[in-house]
Amino acid sequence: MAFDPIHALVGQAAARFPEHVAVQTPLGDLTYADLAARSDRLARELRAAGVRPGALLPVLTTDRREFAVAVLGALKAGAVFVPFDLDGPGLRLRDTLSGTAAEFAVTGADETERITELLTTALPQARRIPVDLAAPADVEPLADPHTPGPDDPAYLFFTSGSTGAPKAIAGRMRGIDHYIRWESALLGVEPGWRVSQFASVAFDAVLRDLFVPLTTGGTAVVPPPGLLLDGAELGRWIDAQRLDLVHCVPSVFRGLAAAAESADSPGLASLRAVLTAGEPLAPADARRWFARHGERVRLVNLYGPSETTMTKTFHMVTPADAERERIPVGKAMPGARIAVLDGRGRPSPQGTAGEIFIRTPFMSLGYHLRPDATLEAFVPNPLGDDPDDIVYRTGDFGRILADGSLEFIGRKDHQIKIGGVRVELGEVEHLIRTHPAVREAAVVPVKDADGDIAHLCAFVELTQAVEPEEVGALLGGRLPAVAVPQVFVPLERMPRTISGKVDRRALPAPTLPRQTSTTPYVAPRTPTETALVRIWAELLPVDEPGVRHDFFESGGHSLLVMRLLSRIGTEFGVEIPLQDFLAGPTVEALAEHVETAMLTGGDSLDDLLDSLEGLDEGEAERLLQGGSA
């Protein structure tokens, strides 16, 4: 199969379209001519400084224009680029940066205080080479850019470290070339296509964000900070920017799909395709999307660990898929093969779950300086007898469907046993997400004092208030009783890793169900407390809640909090943040928050009291309780 270094393909596009915008950001644009000239200049500076082919080169910048220049300059000099997301956790950044033992580092022209601190503590001896977009670019092109072999290393990306210290995945040159050619051909990408650049620079998805447009004469378009968190605003931005192609994780797509249900949602007239990867794509989200946009916009579901270079399977999603329990991740792209094997290394029968193995010459080179971890994950093909026929053992469970497509089930390390029953946490999460009120779910085991798993706790991101009993009923008919979570904890937003996946390490500590309260009864003393006590009595299984009784100890549960805060918003016209309520879940504390919010929000408490003047005590109480005076 033909191979071209990816920087050579970008160079060919730059020669054809020098005045086209290559990278568009809120900070400004970068043309192909500028990208080529500035990456040539950086390559010269790297060589002059002593950077040799194969040297690790950390890249620390927040400007995606500088990032593109740094990556191409590194490749032209023969260096192995190692991108760092400066929004990541400080200790992780320091440790992974220190682990490179690099002698040089590329930084942005405006080196931030954080970059200075990181380099001073992690790589104090490293020479810093800035990318300065304001400096004059070289006129003469680089005469001899590095010509790598197809199996030479190109980059390091660090895993999330869910099983311990992060491991650095070393990607090979032909792996990038293979994937970018495949996706561009699949979608028919042409010069002028505008492609989203959403992925973190520390996740290998950034490679397709950048190189699909940059090898075809298109534009990588970077959104303003924080836009991915608001599906409606993101949709309007995609529409305004006339994007042709969007790459995103399913949780970002979920926001777009939810916004599509709004009567004023944008038509996304320019959008041609959305490719999702990194998490399961929910059928409910696909259903919402198709209801608004039909099949005009191609929806493609991808699967493949970073160890195999970006993704290795694809499925063109149809409206019929939206009625399945799971949307398949499809069949292997050309140049890859998929096998689902049982515990003895034999093919699992059709429809039977097994571990997913991937065979491809375009996989990564393994884990940098971790031969033990590499040998554990990159193993001889169990279906053959050639020790040099290496496959990647994903640790994921899946099954082959009747049409030969692969269905992803969950992670191998997310299996647990409760009371002797084997439970797949991914299966529980998938079923919870099928409820229309649930946007996202993460299920974790809770251990008792003896260290045994006592029950499951589900953290949920909701679109609306819902009773846990309702969700439990949905699960009860499909799961063993021990697999139905006993505790549901609503989160305003699920924590995410830099790759966009749910960050399980950042979830709050799960707790056992609360016991009955023994707090003495204290009657309400103000109109606000009286109204709140009435609401609590309507929601909780108690006749006379006191103002100091804990909401949860009075029979409340986590999802009921959403109904409580919704009622408060309706009756008082204020919004109480979830964190404020959880800090003091009593009528007494909540009344203080309500009164403060009313005073600062324009509806003065004095105005409310003034409206009660002239009424007798019974009439005033009825008015406060929603009756008519």
XYZ file of C-alpha atoms in Angstrom:
629
model
C 0.000 0.000 0.000
C 1.261 3.475 -0.896
C 2.738 5.529 1.913
C 3.422 9.253 2.126
C 4.572 11.117 5.236
C 1.629 13.125 6.468
C 3.630 16.361 6.418
C 4.369 15.746 2.723
C 0.639 15.488 1.999
C 0.036 18.770 3.847
C 2.868 20.301 1.819
C 1.172 19.232 -1.421
C -2.080 20.877 -0.305
C -0.188 24.044 0.656
C 1.380 24.200 -2.803
C -2.053 23.938 -4.447
C -3.973 26.255 -2.131
C -1.498 28.721 -0.582
C -4.100 31.418 0.102
C -6.747 29.104 1.573
C -7.229 29.315 5.335
C -5.700 26.181 6.868
C -6.560 26.803 10.545
C -9.272 29.179 11.747
C -9.426 30.049 15.444
C -11.024 32.742 17.631
C -7.505 34.209 17.876
C -7.067 34.534 14.104
C -6.494 32.559 10.908
C -3.473 30.830 9.396
C -3.195 30.313 5.638
C -1.563 27.317 4.013
C 1.308 29.509 2.833
C 1.914 30.705 6.387
C 1.566 27.192 7.796
C 4.152 25.856 5.348
C 6.596 28.731 5.822
C 6.384 28.836 9.617
C 6.686 25.068 10.028
C 9.728 25.178 7.702
C 11.243 27.880 9.894
C 10.572 25.878 13.056
C 12.146 22.766 11.507
C 15.303 24.777 10.742
C 15.389 26.125 14.307
C 14.951 22.651 15.757
C 17.764 21.241 13.675
C 20.034 24.169 14.500
C 19.332 23.668 18.204
C 20.395 20.030 17.990
C 17.100 18.144 17.677
C 17.790 14.827 15.966
C 15.415 12.424 14.192
C 13.539 10.322 16.725
C 13.941 12.827 19.579
C 10.893 13.387 21.766
C 9.601 16.941 21.431
C 6.934 18.132 23.898
C 4.504 20.710 22.470
C 2.969 23.158 24.969
C 0.683 25.810 23.520
C -2.990 26.761 23.749
C -3.182 28.414 20.312
C -4.208 25.761 17.760
C -2.466 27.694 14.977
C 0.794 27.385 16.897
C -0.011 23.731 17.552
C -0.391 22.979 13.835
C 2.910 24.728 13.084
C 4.631 22.845 15.920
C 3.417 19.420 14.779
C 4.429 19.958 11.163
C 7.759 21.543 12.140
C 8.531 18.607 14.399
C 7.735 16.074 11.656
C 9.806 17.986 9.084
C 12.748 17.878 11.511
C 12.190 14.176 12.177
C 11.201 14.654 15.830
C 8.447 12.738 17.636
C 5.868 15.276 18.788
C 4.350 14.870 22.264
C 1.328 17.178 22.730
C 0.195 18.324 26.173
C -3.237 19.719 27.028
C -2.541 22.586 29.415
C -6.065 22.350 30.833
C -5.257 18.903 32.222
C -4.546 18.052 35.882
C -1.347 19.701 37.096
C 0.313 16.678 38.697
C -0.427 14.462 35.709
C 1.013 17.084 33.362
C 4.146 17.399 35.438
C 4.695 13.653 35.749
C 4.087 12.824 32.086
C 6.172 15.763 30.895
C 9.001 14.771 33.207
C 8.770 11.192 31.909
C 9.720 12.294 28.402
C 13.176 13.405 29.658
C 13.169 15.676 26.598
C 16.060 18.038 25.891
C 13.876 20.463 23.943
C 10.279 21.725 24.107
C 8.177 23.808 21.722
C 6.072 26.517 23.338
C 3.757 29.263 22.190
C 5.172 32.721 21.647
C 3.322 34.007 24.713
C 4.586 31.484 27.208
C 2.074 31.344 30.038
C 2.902 31.200 33.701
C 1.695 27.606 33.791
C 3.993 26.556 30.946
C 6.941 28.215 32.666
C 6.143 26.467 35.932
C 5.678 23.089 34.230
C 8.935 23.241 32.342
C 10.843 24.581 35.342
C 9.699 21.705 37.551
C 9.421 18.850 35.032
C 12.132 19.611 32.450
C 14.411 22.246 33.995
C 17.238 21.565 31.530
C 15.090 21.570 28.395
C 15.706 24.291 25.846
C 12.512 26.140 24.905
C 11.874 26.910 21.252
C 8.853 29.201 20.701
C 6.487 29.325 17.736
C 6.189 33.031 16.991
C 3.409 33.778 14.512
C 4.285 37.468 14.587
C 7.843 36.941 13.383
C 8.588 37.045 9.642
C 8.187 33.661 7.981
C 10.941 32.119 5.858
C 10.605 32.748 2.154
C 12.661 29.782 0.960
C 10.970 26.424 1.538
C 12.809 23.774 3.528
C 14.922 21.950 0.965
C 15.262 18.652 2.815
C 12.359 17.875 5.163
C 12.882 14.612 7.004
C 11.804 11.521 5.059
C 10.664 8.926 7.599
C 10.076 5.247 7.063
C 6.490 3.976 7.291
C 7.141 2.358 10.687
C 9.091 5.232 12.205
C 7.533 6.807 15.322
C 5.573 10.026 14.754
C 4.007 10.924 18.117
C 3.325 9.977 21.720
C -0.157 10.248 23.238
C -0.738 9.296 26.857
C -3.551 7.001 27.937
C -5.981 8.167 30.606
C -4.215 6.044 33.206
C -7.375 4.346 34.479
C -5.351 1.286 35.505
C -2.390 3.111 36.996
C 0.264 5.500 35.738
C -0.451 6.868 32.238
C 1.219 4.953 29.410
C 2.597 6.719 26.339
C 1.307 5.258 23.062
C 3.884 5.543 20.269
C 2.202 6.017 16.896
C 3.815 5.036 13.623
C 3.906 7.217 10.508
C 1.924 4.943 8.202
C -0.855 4.643 10.763
C -1.676 8.335 10.326
C -1.401 8.162 6.530
C -3.687 5.110 6.344
C -6.456 6.550 8.484
C -6.501 10.022 6.902
C -6.613 8.598 3.365
C -9.418 6.220 4.372
C -11.684 8.818 5.980
C -11.125 11.380 3.236
C -12.058 8.804 0.581
C -15.057 7.481 2.540
C -16.608 10.935 2.862
C -15.385 12.339 -0.440
C -13.635 15.247 1.283
C -12.778 18.001 -1.189
C -10.829 21.272 -1.166
C -12.683 23.916 0.814
C -14.340 21.570 3.317
C -14.599 23.109 6.759
C -13.907 20.595 9.522
C -14.405 20.919 13.275
C -11.401 20.850 15.584
C -12.943 19.848 18.906
C -10.564 17.191 20.253
C -8.008 17.872 22.943
C -4.466 18.096 21.603
C -3.531 15.308 24.035
C -5.926 12.815 22.404
C -5.160 11.140 19.072
C -8.509 12.259 17.634
C -6.830 15.623 17.091
C -4.931 13.980 14.223
C -8.092 13.479 12.155
C -9.382 16.927 13.178
C -6.253 18.475 11.687
C -5.048 16.233 8.891
C -8.337 15.419 7.143
C -8.734 19.093 6.186
C -5.025 19.951 5.931
C -4.263 17.192 3.400
C -7.238 18.081 1.178
C -7.148 21.870 1.039
C -9.804 22.344 3.709
C -9.937 24.349 6.928
C -9.677 23.125 10.526
C -12.118 25.323 12.458
C -11.610 25.806 16.207
C -14.579 26.870 18.390
C -14.511 29.449 21.197
C -13.719 28.039 24.663
C -16.588 26.338 26.465
C -18.834 26.025 23.413
C -18.921 22.217 23.487
C -20.828 22.301 26.779
C -23.910 23.955 25.247
C -25.565 21.907 22.511
C -27.842 24.703 21.308
C -25.025 27.256 21.058
C -22.764 24.685 19.420
C -25.407 23.981 16.786
C -25.752 27.677 16.019
C -21.965 27.995 15.760
C -21.717 25.011 13.376
C -24.428 26.602 11.252
C -22.811 30.047 11.264
C -19.377 28.612 10.429
C -20.820 26.518 7.590
C -19.039 23.365 8.719
C -19.052 20.382 6.357
C -17.735 17.776 8.801
C -17.887 17.368 12.566
C -15.847 14.888 14.628
C -17.026 14.551 18.227
C -17.575 12.206 21.137
C -21.180 10.980 21.584
C -21.673 13.164 24.673
C -21.118 16.278 22.531
C -23.394 14.839 19.842
C -25.994 14.267 22.559
C -26.158 18.019 23.158
C -26.600 18.654 19.434
C -29.303 15.992 19.194
C -31.180 17.375 22.200
C -31.006 20.892 20.756
C -32.373 19.554 17.451
C -35.726 18.968 19.174
C -36.160 22.712 19.690
C -38.432 24.507 17.234
C -35.752 27.143 16.599
C -32.818 24.733 16.172
C -30.534 25.576 13.223
C -30.908 23.658 9.981
C -27.156 22.945 9.647
C -27.543 23.364 5.899
C -23.817 23.044 5.127
C -23.170 20.001 7.315
C -22.490 16.801 5.379
C -21.311 14.332 8.026
C -20.936 13.762 11.763
C -18.462 11.125 12.960
C -18.650 9.974 16.577
C -16.161 7.870 18.539
C -14.894 7.301 22.061
C -18.157 6.274 23.758
C -21.332 4.344 22.891
C -23.655 6.290 20.593
C -27.113 6.268 22.194
C -30.041 5.191 19.961
C -32.219 7.898 21.542
C -29.752 10.562 20.380
C -29.735 9.165 16.851
C -33.536 9.127 16.896
C -33.693 12.820 17.859
C -31.109 13.668 15.201
C -32.899 11.842 12.379
C -36.234 13.366 13.390
C -34.784 16.823 12.738
C -32.206 16.280 9.974
C -33.215 13.023 8.323
C -30.476 11.187 6.433
C -29.172 14.260 4.628
C -26.283 14.452 7.122
C -24.346 11.179 7.253
C -23.961 9.883 10.795
C -21.001 7.524 11.232
C -20.243 5.545 14.384
C -16.548 4.675 14.833
C -14.653 2.387 17.195
C -11.001 1.688 17.885
C -8.560 2.298 20.744
C -5.695 4.767 20.368
C -3.345 1.785 20.431
C -4.596 0.851 16.939
C -4.330 4.471 15.635
C -7.511 6.491 15.945
C -10.328 4.102 14.950
C -10.568 0.855 13.019
C -14.293 0.089 12.549
C -17.135 2.181 11.154
C -20.909 1.997 10.791
C -23.112 4.249 8.674
C -26.011 4.862 11.078
C -29.572 4.637 9.730
C -32.969 5.518 11.237
C -33.530 1.797 11.755
C -30.470 1.705 14.018
C -32.144 4.243 16.291
C -34.689 1.555 17.220
C -32.039 -0.930 18.336
C -30.922 -1.370 21.910
C -27.371 -0.560 20.769
C -26.005 1.059 17.649
C -23.295 -1.152 16.098
C -19.741 0.080 15.673
C -19.754 -1.707 12.340
C -17.187 -3.520 10.293
C -13.441 -3.143 9.981
C -12.114 -0.541 7.583
C -9.809 -1.765 4.792
C -6.453 -2.702 6.274
C -7.907 -4.021 9.547
C -9.647 -7.151 10.822
C -11.750 -7.728 13.934
C -12.118 -10.917 15.972
C -14.310 -11.582 19.016
C -12.811 -14.388 21.098
C -13.921 -16.346 24.134
C -11.853 -16.986 27.253
C -9.968 -19.811 25.507
C -8.936 -17.706 22.538
C -11.518 -19.215 20.199
C -14.030 -17.290 18.067
C -17.200 -16.545 20.006
C -20.351 -17.813 18.258
C -22.405 -15.193 16.444
C -24.333 -13.090 18.950
C -22.237 -14.299 21.898
C -20.116 -11.841 23.861
C -16.352 -12.090 23.842
C -13.231 -9.949 23.939
C -12.453 -7.787 20.899
C -9.084 -8.267 19.170
C -7.845 -5.999 16.342
C -5.378 -7.060 13.657
C -3.836 -4.340 11.469
C -0.390 -3.332 10.229
C -1.378 0.257 11.008
C -1.565 -0.114 14.788
C 0.756 1.829 17.058
C 4.258 0.727 18.033
C 3.134 -0.037 21.590
C 3.870 1.757 24.843
C 6.990 3.909 25.001
C 9.571 2.437 27.401
C 6.968 -0.054 28.714
C 7.856 -3.437 27.142
C 5.929 -5.267 29.873
C 2.692 -3.421 29.138
C 3.280 -3.713 25.384
C 3.719 -7.502 25.548
C 0.565 -7.787 27.653
C -1.647 -5.897 25.192
C 0.021 -6.623 21.826
C -0.059 -10.408 21.617
C 0.477 -13.165 19.029
C -2.707 -13.863 17.102
C -4.586 -16.599 19.036
C -6.102 -17.771 15.748
C -2.731 -18.570 14.165
C 0.665 -20.039 14.970
C 2.915 -17.223 13.728
C 4.550 -15.468 16.713
C 5.169 -12.424 14.516
C 1.466 -12.054 13.673
C 0.628 -9.500 16.377
C -2.885 -8.377 17.324
C -4.087 -5.843 19.864
C -6.095 -7.184 22.789
C -8.538 -4.348 23.512
C -9.966 -5.374 26.882
C -13.380 -4.492 25.421
C -16.328 -6.874 25.143
C -18.451 -7.110 22.038
C -20.332 -9.510 19.797
C -20.690 -10.150 16.086
C -24.214 -9.601 14.772
C -25.987 -11.547 12.028
C -24.835 -9.108 9.327
C -21.210 -9.371 10.440
C -21.194 -6.005 12.237
C -19.534 -5.557 15.600
C -21.575 -4.466 18.594
C -19.631 -2.923 21.487
C -20.817 -4.028 24.939
C -18.382 -2.613 27.473
C -14.996 -2.748 29.129
C -13.623 -6.028 30.436
C -12.471 -4.281 33.601
C -16.028 -3.018 34.238
C -17.261 -6.486 35.155
C -17.963 -7.149 38.818
C -19.679 -9.775 40.955
C -22.427 -9.004 43.494
C -23.726 -11.897 45.557
C -22.211 -14.325 43.081
C -23.906 -12.664 40.104
C -21.646 -11.300 37.354
C -22.673 -7.750 36.409
C -21.424 -5.747 33.429
C -21.487 -2.100 34.517
C -21.558 -0.945 30.907
C -24.787 -2.883 30.395
C -26.416 -1.168 33.393
C -25.261 2.253 32.173
C -26.566 1.559 28.685
C -30.024 0.663 29.995
C -30.162 3.729 32.252
C -29.334 5.925 29.262
C -32.351 4.557 27.400
C -34.604 6.520 29.765
C -35.608 9.764 28.012
C -34.781 11.885 31.075
C -31.189 10.595 31.327
C -28.474 12.249 29.267
C -25.512 10.320 30.717
C -24.893 7.658 33.346
C -21.939 6.153 35.202
C -22.428 3.185 37.538
C -19.954 2.342 40.298
C -19.911 -0.378 42.969
C -20.239 0.589 46.643
C -18.487 -1.539 49.233
C -19.590 -2.187 52.809
C -17.441 -2.094 55.953
C -16.103 -5.584 55.187
C -14.916 -4.581 51.726
C -17.607 -6.545 49.889
C -19.695 -4.936 47.143
C -22.977 -4.013 48.824
C -24.844 -2.348 45.957
C -24.473 -0.147 42.896
C -24.606 3.637 42.761
C -25.597 5.408 39.534
C -24.436 8.938 38.810
C -26.738 10.506 36.254
C -26.807 13.658 34.166
C -30.476 14.502 33.601
C -32.479 16.480 31.079
C -35.441 16.677 33.484
C -36.472 15.506 36.943
C -37.367 11.838 37.232
C -38.200 9.445 40.063
C -35.547 6.773 40.716
C -38.365 4.245 41.002
C -39.229 4.958 37.385
C -35.676 4.297 36.245
C -35.500 1.253 38.507
C -38.666 -0.137 36.931
C -37.065 0.224 33.510
C -34.091 -1.827 34.704
C -35.989 -4.328 36.809
C -37.372 -6.280 33.885
C -34.002 -6.543 32.166
C -31.451 -6.992 34.950
C -31.024 -9.137 38.056
C -32.168 -7.322 41.208
C -28.582 -6.929 42.442
C -27.679 -5.105 39.213
C -30.285 -2.358 39.744
C -28.605 0.628 41.484
C -29.978 1.392 44.930
C -28.740 4.986 44.898
C -29.062 7.555 42.106
C -26.964 10.717 42.352
C -27.783 13.570 39.945
C -24.853 15.614 38.655
C -25.188 18.918 36.846
C -22.438 17.758 34.494
C -20.607 14.471 34.305
C -16.818 14.850 34.763
C -14.879 14.156 31.586
C -11.350 13.172 30.657
C -9.437 15.216 28.085
C -10.626 12.725 25.451
C -14.240 13.469 26.333
C -15.013 10.182 28.070
C -16.605 9.985 31.520
C -13.871 10.463 34.115
C -14.751 7.833 36.704
C -11.905 8.898 38.964
C -13.443 12.356 39.288
C -16.896 11.101 40.330
C -17.950 11.887 43.917
C -17.541 9.118 46.463
C -20.643 6.862 46.358
C -22.476 6.350 49.629
C -24.719 3.789 51.287
C -28.440 4.636 51.568
C -29.086 7.068 54.412
C -30.778 6.031 57.653
C -33.774 7.614 59.409
C -33.082 10.935 61.117
C -33.286 11.468 64.893
C -32.997 15.273 64.643
C -35.492 17.040 66.991
C -38.483 18.732 65.348
C -38.302 22.517 64.861
C -41.384 24.237 63.400
C -41.158 26.799 60.552
C -40.682 30.378 61.772
C -40.945 32.478 58.581
C -43.252 32.573 55.539
C -40.431 31.163 53.381
C -39.822 28.242 55.751
C -43.594 27.608 55.925
C -43.844 27.383 52.142
C -40.789 25.132 51.923
C -42.109 22.803 54.640
C -45.320 22.435 52.628
C -43.354 21.498 49.520
C -41.265 18.990 51.488
C -44.396 17.413 52.971
C -45.795 16.946 49.469
C -42.602 15.342 48.179
C -41.398 13.352 51.208
C -43.041 10.470 53.139
C -43.390 12.568 56.332
C -46.348 14.560 57.641
C -44.504 17.284 59.566
C -40.931 17.856 58.370
C -38.976 20.154 60.652
C -36.820 22.977 59.351
C -33.635 21.232 60.568
C -34.471 17.757 59.292
C -32.081 16.491 56.635
C -33.838 16.051 53.277
C -32.284 12.630 52.655
C -32.763 11.389 56.214
C -36.442 12.320 55.910
C -36.949 9.839 53.087
C -35.716 11.949 50.210
C -33.487 10.575 47.533
C -31.067 12.057 45.068
C -33.318 12.315 42.022
C -36.108 13.847 44.125
C -33.799 16.810 44.660
C -34.418 17.833 41.040
C -38.181 17.960 41.625
C -37.665 19.985 44.789
C -35.472 22.574 43.071
C -37.899 22.707 40.142
C -40.815 23.407 42.510
C -38.817 26.139 44.213
C -38.082 27.715 40.847
C -41.780 27.661 39.944
C -43.122 28.978 43.244
C -40.417 31.483 44.177
C -39.106 32.437 40.749
C -35.461 31.731 41.700
C -32.874 29.090 40.839
C -30.971 27.404 43.651
C -27.712 25.734 42.537
C -27.545 22.025 43.314
C -24.246 22.478 45.156
C -25.825 25.043 47.497
C -28.638 22.665 48.383
C -26.341 19.671 48.947
C -24.146 21.779 51.247
C -27.121 22.154 53.635
C -30.126 19.971 52.692
C -32.525 21.424 55.294
C -35.468 23.817 55.121
C -33.577 26.234 57.347
C -30.553 26.465 55.048
C -32.629 26.375 51.888
C -34.852 29.229 53.067
C -31.777 31.428 53.465
C -30.681 30.632 49.892
C -34.180 31.348 48.559
C -34.463 34.696 50.324
C -30.973 35.740 49.234
C -31.738 34.790 45.629
C -35.003 36.739 45.694
C -33.297 39.833 47.064
C -30.489 39.726 44.509
C -32.692 38.640 41.634
C -34.993 41.637 41.586
C -37.997 40.138 43.372
C -37.415 41.683 46.792
C -38.576 39.800 49.863
C -39.926 43.151 51.081
C -42.124 43.280 47.961
C -43.499 39.882 48.826
C -44.227 40.905 52.399
C -45.798 44.173 51.237
C -48.175 42.167 49.061
C -49.433 40.395 52.180
C -50.301 43.565 54.103
C -53.990 43.962 54.760
C -54.642 40.231 54.653
C -55.573 38.270 57.726
C -53.289 35.454 58.839
C -55.265 32.702 57.091
C -55.447 34.588 53.792
C -51.719 35.358 53.886
C -50.872 31.737 54.512
C -53.115 30.588 51.659
C -51.458 33.089 49.321
C -47.995 31.869 50.277
C -49.140 28.289 49.717
C -50.439 28.985 46.234
C -54.140 29.490 47.123
C -56.313 32.507 46.271
C -56.749 35.365 48.744
